[in-house]
Short mmCIF file of C-alpha atoms in Angstrom, two decimals:
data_model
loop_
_atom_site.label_atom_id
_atom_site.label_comp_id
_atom_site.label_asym_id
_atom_site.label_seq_id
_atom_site.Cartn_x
_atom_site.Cartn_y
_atom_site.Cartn_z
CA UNK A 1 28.78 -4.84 12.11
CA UNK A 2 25.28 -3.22 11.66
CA UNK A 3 24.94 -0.53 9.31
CA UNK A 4 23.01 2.33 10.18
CA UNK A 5 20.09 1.76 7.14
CA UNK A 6 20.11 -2.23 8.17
CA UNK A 7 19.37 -1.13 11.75
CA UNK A 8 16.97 1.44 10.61
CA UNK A 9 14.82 -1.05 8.72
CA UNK A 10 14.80 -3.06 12.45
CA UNK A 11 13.84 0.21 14.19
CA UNK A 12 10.96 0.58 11.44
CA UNK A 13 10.04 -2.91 12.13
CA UNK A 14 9.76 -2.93 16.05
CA UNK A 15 8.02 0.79 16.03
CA UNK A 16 5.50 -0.55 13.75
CA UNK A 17 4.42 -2.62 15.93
CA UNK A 18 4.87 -0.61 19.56
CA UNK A 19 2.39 1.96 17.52
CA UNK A 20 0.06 -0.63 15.61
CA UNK A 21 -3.58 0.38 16.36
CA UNK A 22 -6.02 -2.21 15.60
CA UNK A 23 -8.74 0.97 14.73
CA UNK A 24 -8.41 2.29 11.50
CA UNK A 25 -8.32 5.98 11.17
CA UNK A 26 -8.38 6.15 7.66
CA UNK A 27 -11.69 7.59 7.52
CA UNK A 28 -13.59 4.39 6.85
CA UNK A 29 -16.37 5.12 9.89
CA UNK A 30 -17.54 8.26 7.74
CA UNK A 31 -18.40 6.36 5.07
CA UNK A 32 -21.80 3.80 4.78
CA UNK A 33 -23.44 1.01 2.18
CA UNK A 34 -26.90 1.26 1.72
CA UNK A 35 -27.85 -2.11 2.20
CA UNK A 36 -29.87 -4.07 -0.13
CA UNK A 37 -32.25 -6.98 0.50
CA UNK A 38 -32.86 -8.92 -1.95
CA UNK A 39 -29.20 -9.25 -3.44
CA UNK A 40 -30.17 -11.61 -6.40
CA UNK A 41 -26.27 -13.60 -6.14
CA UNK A 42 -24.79 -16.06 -4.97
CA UNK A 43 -21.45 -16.19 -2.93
CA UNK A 44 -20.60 -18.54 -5.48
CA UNK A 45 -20.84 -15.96 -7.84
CA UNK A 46 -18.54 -13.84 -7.35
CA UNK A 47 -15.35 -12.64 -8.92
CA UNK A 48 -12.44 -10.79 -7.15
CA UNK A 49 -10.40 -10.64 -9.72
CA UNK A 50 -8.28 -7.53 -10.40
CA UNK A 51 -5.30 -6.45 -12.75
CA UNK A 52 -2.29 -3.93 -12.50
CA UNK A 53 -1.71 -3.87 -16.52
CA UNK A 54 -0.68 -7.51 -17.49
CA UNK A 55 -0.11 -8.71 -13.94
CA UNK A 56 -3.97 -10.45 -13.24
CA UNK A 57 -4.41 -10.85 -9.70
CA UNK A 58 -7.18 -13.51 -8.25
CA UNK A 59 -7.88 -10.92 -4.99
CA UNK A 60 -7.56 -7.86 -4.88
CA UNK A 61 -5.88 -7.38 -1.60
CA UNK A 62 -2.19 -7.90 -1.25
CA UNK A 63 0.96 -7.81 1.26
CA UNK A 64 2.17 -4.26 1.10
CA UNK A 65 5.61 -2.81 1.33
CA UNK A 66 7.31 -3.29 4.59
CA UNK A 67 10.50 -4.70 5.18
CA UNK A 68 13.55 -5.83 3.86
CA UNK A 69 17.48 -4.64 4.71
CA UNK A 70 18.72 -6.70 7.91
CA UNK A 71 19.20 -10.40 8.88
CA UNK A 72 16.12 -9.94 10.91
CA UNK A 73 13.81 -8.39 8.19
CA UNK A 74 15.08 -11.47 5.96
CA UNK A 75 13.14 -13.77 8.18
CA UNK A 76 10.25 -12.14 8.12
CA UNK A 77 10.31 -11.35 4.49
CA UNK A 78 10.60 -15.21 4.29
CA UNK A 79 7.50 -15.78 5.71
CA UNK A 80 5.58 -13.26 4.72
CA UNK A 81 6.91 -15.30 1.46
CA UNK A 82 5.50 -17.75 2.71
CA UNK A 83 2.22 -16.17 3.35
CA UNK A 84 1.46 -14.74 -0.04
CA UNK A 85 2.25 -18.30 -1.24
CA UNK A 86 -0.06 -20.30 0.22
CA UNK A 87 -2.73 -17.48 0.46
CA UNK A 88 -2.44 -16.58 -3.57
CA UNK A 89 -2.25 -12.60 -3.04
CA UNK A 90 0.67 -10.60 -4.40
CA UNK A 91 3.46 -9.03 -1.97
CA UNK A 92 5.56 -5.89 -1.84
CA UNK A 93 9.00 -5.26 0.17
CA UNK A 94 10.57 -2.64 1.76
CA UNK A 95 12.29 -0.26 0.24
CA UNK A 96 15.83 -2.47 -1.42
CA UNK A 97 18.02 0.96 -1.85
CA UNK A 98 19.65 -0.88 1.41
CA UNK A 99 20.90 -3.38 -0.52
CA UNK A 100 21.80 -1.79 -3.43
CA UNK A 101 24.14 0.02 -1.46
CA UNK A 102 25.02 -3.05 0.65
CA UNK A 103 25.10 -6.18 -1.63
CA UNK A 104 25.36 -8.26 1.89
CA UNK A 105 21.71 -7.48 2.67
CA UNK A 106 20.21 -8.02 -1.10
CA UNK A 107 19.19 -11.53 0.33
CA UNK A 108 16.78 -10.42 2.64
CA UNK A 109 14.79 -9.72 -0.76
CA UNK A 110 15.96 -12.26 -2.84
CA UNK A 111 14.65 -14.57 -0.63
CA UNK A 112 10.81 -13.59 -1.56
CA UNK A 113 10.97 -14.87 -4.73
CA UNK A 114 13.20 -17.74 -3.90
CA UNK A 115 10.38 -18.72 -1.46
CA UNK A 116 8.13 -17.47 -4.16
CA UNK A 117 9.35 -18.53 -7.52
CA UNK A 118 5.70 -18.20 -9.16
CA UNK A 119 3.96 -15.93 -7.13
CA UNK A 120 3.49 -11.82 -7.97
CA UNK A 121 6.46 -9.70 -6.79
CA UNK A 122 6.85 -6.33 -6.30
CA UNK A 123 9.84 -4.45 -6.04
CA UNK A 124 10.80 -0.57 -3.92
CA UNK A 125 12.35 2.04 -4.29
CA UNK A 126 12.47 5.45 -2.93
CA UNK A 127 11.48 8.61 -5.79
CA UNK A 128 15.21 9.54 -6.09
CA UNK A 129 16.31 6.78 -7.74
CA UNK A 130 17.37 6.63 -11.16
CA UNK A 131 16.55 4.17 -13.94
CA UNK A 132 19.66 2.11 -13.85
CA UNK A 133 18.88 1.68 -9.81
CA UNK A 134 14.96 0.54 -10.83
CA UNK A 135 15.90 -2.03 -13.39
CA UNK A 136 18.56 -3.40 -10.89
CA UNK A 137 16.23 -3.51 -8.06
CA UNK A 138 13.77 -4.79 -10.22
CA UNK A 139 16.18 -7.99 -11.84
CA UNK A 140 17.43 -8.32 -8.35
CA UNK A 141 13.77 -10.04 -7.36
CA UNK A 142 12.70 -10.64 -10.63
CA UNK A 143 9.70 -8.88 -9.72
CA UNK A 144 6.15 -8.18 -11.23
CA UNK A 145 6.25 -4.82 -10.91
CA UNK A 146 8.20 -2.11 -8.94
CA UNK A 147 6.87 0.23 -6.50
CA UNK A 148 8.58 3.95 -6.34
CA UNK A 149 7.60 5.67 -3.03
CA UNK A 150 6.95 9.17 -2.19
CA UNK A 151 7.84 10.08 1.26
CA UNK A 152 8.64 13.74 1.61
CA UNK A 153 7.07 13.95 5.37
CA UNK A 154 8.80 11.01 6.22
CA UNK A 155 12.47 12.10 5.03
CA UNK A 156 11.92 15.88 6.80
CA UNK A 157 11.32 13.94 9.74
CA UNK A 158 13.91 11.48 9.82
CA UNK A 159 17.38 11.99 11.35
CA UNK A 160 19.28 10.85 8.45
CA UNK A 161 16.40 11.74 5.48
CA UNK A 162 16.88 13.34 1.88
CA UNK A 163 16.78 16.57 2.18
CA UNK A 164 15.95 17.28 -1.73
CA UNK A 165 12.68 15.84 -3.56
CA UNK A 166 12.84 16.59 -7.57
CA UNK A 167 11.05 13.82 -8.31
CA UNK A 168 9.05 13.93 -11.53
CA UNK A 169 12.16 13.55 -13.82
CA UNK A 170 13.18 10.40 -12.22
CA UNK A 171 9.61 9.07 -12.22
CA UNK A 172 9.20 9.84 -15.20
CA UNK A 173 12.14 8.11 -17.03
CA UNK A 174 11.61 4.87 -14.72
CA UNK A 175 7.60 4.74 -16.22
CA UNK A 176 9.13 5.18 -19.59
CA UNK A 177 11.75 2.93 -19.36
CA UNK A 178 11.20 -0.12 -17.15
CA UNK A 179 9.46 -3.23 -18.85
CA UNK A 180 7.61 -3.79 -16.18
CA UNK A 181 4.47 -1.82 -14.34
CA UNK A 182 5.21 1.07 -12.26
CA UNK A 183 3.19 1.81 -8.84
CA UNK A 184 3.52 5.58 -7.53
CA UNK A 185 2.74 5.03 -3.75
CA UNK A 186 2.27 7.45 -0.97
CA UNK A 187 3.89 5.92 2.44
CA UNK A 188 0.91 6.62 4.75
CA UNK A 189 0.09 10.76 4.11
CA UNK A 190 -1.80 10.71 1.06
CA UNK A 191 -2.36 12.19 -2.22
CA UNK A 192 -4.15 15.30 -3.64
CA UNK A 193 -6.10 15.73 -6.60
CA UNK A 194 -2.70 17.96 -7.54
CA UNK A 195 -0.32 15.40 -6.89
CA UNK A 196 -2.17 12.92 -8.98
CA UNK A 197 -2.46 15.14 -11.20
CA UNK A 198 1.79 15.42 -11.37
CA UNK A 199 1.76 11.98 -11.39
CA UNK A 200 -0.39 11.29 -14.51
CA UNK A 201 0.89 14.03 -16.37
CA UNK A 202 4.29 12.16 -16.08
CA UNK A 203 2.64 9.18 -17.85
CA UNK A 204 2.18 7.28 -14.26
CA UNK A 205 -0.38 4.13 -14.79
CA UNK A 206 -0.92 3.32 -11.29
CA UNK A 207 -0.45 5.15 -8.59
CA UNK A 208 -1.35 3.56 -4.99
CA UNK A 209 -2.84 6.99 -2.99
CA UNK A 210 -1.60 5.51 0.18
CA UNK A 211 -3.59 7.90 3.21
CA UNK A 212 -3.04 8.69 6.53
CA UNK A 213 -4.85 6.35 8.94
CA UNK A 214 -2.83 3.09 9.33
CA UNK A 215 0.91 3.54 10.30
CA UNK A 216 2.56 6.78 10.83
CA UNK A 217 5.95 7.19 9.63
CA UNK A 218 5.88 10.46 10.71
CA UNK A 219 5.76 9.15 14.24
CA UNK A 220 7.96 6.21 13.99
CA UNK A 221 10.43 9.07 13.06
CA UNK A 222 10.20 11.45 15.55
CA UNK A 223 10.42 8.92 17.94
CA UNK A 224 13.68 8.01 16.66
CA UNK A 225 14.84 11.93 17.32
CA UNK A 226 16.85 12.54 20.20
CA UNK A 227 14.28 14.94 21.78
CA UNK A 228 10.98 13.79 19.79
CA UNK A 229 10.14 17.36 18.65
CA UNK A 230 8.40 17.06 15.60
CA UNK A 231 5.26 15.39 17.19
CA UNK A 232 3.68 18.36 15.51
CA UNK A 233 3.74 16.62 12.48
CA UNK A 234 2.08 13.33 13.26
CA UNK A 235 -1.27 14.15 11.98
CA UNK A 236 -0.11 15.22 8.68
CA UNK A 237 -1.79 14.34 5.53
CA UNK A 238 -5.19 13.14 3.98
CA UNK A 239 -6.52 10.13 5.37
CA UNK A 240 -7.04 7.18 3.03
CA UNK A 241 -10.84 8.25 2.21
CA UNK A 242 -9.84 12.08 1.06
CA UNK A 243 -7.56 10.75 -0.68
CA UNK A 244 -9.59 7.82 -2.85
CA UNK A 245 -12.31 10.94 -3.03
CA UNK A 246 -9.16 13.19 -4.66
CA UNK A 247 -8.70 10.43 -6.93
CA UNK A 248 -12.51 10.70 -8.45
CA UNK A 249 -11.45 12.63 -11.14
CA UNK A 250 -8.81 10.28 -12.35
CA UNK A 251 -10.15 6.95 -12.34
CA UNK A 252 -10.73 6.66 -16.41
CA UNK A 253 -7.11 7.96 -16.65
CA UNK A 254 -5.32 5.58 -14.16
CA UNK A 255 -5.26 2.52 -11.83
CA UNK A 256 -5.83 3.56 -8.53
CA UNK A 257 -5.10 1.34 -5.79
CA UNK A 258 -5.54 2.00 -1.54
CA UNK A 259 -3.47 1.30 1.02
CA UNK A 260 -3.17 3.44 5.06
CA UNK A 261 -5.43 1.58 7.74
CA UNK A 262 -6.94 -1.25 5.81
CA UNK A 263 -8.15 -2.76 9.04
CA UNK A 264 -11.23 -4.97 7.78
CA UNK A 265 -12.45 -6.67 5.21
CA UNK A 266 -15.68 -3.74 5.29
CA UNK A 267 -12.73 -1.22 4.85
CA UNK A 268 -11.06 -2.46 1.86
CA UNK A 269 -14.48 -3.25 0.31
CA UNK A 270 -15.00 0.28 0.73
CA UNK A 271 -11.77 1.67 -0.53
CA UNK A 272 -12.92 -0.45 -4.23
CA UNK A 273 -16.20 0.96 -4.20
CA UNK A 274 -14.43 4.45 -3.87
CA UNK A 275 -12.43 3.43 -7.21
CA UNK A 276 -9.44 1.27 -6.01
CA UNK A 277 -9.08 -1.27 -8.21
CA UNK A 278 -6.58 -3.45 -5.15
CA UNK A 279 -5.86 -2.53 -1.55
CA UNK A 280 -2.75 -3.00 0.18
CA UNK A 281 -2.66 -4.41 3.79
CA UNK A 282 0.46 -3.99 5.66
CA UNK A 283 0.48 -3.40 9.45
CA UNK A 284 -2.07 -6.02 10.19
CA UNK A 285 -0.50 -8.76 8.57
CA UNK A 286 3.19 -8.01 10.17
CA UNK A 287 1.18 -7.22 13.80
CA UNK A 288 -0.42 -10.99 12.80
CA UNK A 289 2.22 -12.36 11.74
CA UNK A 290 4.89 -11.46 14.79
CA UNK A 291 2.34 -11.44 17.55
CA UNK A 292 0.20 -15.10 16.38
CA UNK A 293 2.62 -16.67 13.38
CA UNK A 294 2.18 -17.70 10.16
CA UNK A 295 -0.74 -20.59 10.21
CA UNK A 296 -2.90 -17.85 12.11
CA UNK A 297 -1.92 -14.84 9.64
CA UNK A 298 -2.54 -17.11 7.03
CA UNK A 299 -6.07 -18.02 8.04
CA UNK A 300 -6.56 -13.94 8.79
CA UNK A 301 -6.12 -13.43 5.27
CA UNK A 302 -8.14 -15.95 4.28
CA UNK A 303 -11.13 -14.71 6.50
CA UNK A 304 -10.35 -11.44 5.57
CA UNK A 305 -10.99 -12.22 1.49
CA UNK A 306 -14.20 -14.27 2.76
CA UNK A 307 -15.33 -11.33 4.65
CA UNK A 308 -15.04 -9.13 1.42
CA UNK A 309 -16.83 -11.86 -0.77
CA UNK A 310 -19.70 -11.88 1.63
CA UNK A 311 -20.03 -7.73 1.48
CA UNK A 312 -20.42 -7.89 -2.06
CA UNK A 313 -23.18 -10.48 -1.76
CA UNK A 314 -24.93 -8.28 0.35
CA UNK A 315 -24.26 -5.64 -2.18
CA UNK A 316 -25.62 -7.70 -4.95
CA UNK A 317 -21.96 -6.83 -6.70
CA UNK A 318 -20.63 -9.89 -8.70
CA UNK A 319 -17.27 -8.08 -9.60
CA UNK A 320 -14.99 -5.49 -8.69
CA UNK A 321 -16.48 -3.33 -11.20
CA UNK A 322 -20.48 -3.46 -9.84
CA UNK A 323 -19.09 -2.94 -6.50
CA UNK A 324 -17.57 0.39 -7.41
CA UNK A 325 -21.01 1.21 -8.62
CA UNK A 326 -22.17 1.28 -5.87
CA UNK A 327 -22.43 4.61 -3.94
CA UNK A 328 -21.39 5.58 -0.63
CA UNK A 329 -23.36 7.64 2.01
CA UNK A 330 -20.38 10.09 2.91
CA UNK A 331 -20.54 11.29 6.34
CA UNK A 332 -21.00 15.69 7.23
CA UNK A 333 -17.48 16.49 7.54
CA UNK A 334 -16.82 14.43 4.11
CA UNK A 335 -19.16 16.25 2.34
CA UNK A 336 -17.26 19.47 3.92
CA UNK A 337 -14.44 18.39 2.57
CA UNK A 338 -15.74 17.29 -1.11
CA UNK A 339 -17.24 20.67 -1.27
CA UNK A 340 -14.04 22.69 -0.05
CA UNK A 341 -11.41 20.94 -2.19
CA UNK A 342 -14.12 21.06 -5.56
CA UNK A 343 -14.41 17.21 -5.96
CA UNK A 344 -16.34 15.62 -8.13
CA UNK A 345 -18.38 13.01 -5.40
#
């Protein structure tokens, strides 16, 4: 029998795709390069390289947190395995409180690194997890790195969601304690300059800002209401862009990464010269992956990291660290919104 979390994680699945928009919405169109015309590089030349403490990373893209939970999320966790493998980025699961409640399903995760004995890992969890639940989810992959999501919009919303979100303790003790990096992530509504704030405070190193503009969990959970109510709700949050432009202020103190409607490769390029130091792609690569397979989802990511290596030609940016001194022509309503929230742009 099907428990309710395993089908959950197959609901997730399936909705993400019904709702996948190919446009980003992240707030991506607001922003623009100036161009530059006589580059002085070579494609040759340059470096993508990135790092999340010790882990070094050759791109700085990577397979964000999905799936995970259910016989049918185990196949696809496979080969999105499979993916990252022969593609060289890093990759993130769903959230694996499933299967530490349920040790039938912990091999719908295991089978990442099985897949992907060398590769970069990352583990999930939800905020409300304890230390003792990190480490285990953490051995259970033998990840990299673990990812702790915040999700408060997405619990309120859900039938069966936490009701209760004293997080900072718990975040806290799990950056302290684990061996291994900790990534703070939003799930798709973004972070304020207050929240980061929280967040560093606590000792967080890296904390993934995670805006509104790619998939909507607050939709994918009111659909799953009984009368779809709370539709209200589905706009909630800062889009990717406010949210890198909250981050300004913190970008000496920790690693920022992006991830919420990563679309193209000019988007992600973007999101780094905004301060991200990695993006993470996650609805087009599943919407690839189920709709055209793995040989074409691996040659999308491989287009997509030559599409970002051609940008930063034409930007004259060798590394990731020229590109994000570069600056961005920031549309009216972004400069509105700079202005109103006091940010430092």
């Amino acid at each position: 029998m099907v428990s309710i979390q395993s089908h959950r994680k197959d609901e997730h699945v399936s909705l993400a795709i019904k709702f996948y928009d190919k446009t980003s919405h992240a707030g991506f169109d607001q922003l623009r390069f100036v161009h530059q015309g006589i580059p002085e590089i070579c494609l040759d030349d340059i470096d993508t390289s990135t790092t999340i403490e010790n882990i070094k990373m050759d791109f700085p893209i990577y397979i964000e947190a999905m799936t995970g939970g259910s016989e049918y999320t185990k196949k696809l966790n496979q080969k999105l395995a499979r993916i990252a493998k022969s593609t060289g980025i890093a990759m993130a699961t769903g959230s694996q409180s499933v299967a530490l409640k349920d040790n039938s399903v912990a091999s719908s995760f295991k089978i990442v690194r099985e897949t992907n004995p060398n590769g970069i890992v990352f583990s999930n969890l939800g905020a409300s997890a304890d230390v003792l639940r990190a480490k285990a989810a953490v051995k259970m992959m033998n990840s990299n790195a673990i990812e702790i999501h915040i999700n408060t919009p997405q619990e309120m919303i859900m039938p069966e969601g936490d009701r209760e979100f004293n997080w900072i303790k718990n975040i806290k003790s799990i950056q302290e304690e684990l061996a291994c990096p900790v990534i703070v992530k939003e799930v798709g509504f973004g972070m304020t300059k207050e929240t980061i704030q929280q967040l560093v405070d606590a000792g967080v190193k890296n904390i993934n800002i995670s805006g509104k503009g790619g998939t909507s969990f607050s939709k994918i959970e009111n659909y799953r209401r009984k009368k779809q109510e709370m539709d209200y709700l589905e706009d909630w949050g800062q889009t990717t862009v406010e949210s890198l432009l909250e981050a300004q202020p913190f970008k000496d103190k920790t690693n920022i990464i992006a991830s919420g409607g990563i679309r193209t490769p000019l988007d992600a390029v973007k999101a780094i010269a905004l301060g991200a130091n990695s993006v993470g792609i996650a609805a087009p690569i599943l919407y690839s992956l189920i709709k055209n397979g793995e040989e074409e989802t691996i040659e999308f990511i491989n287009d997509f990291i030559y599409g970002m290596k051609s940008i930063m030609t034409m930007m004259g940016a060798k590394n990731l660290s020229e590109l994000q001194s570069k600056k961005l022509i920031l549309s009216s309503d972004l400069l509105s919104y700079v202005s109103q929230r006091g940010l430092p742009y």
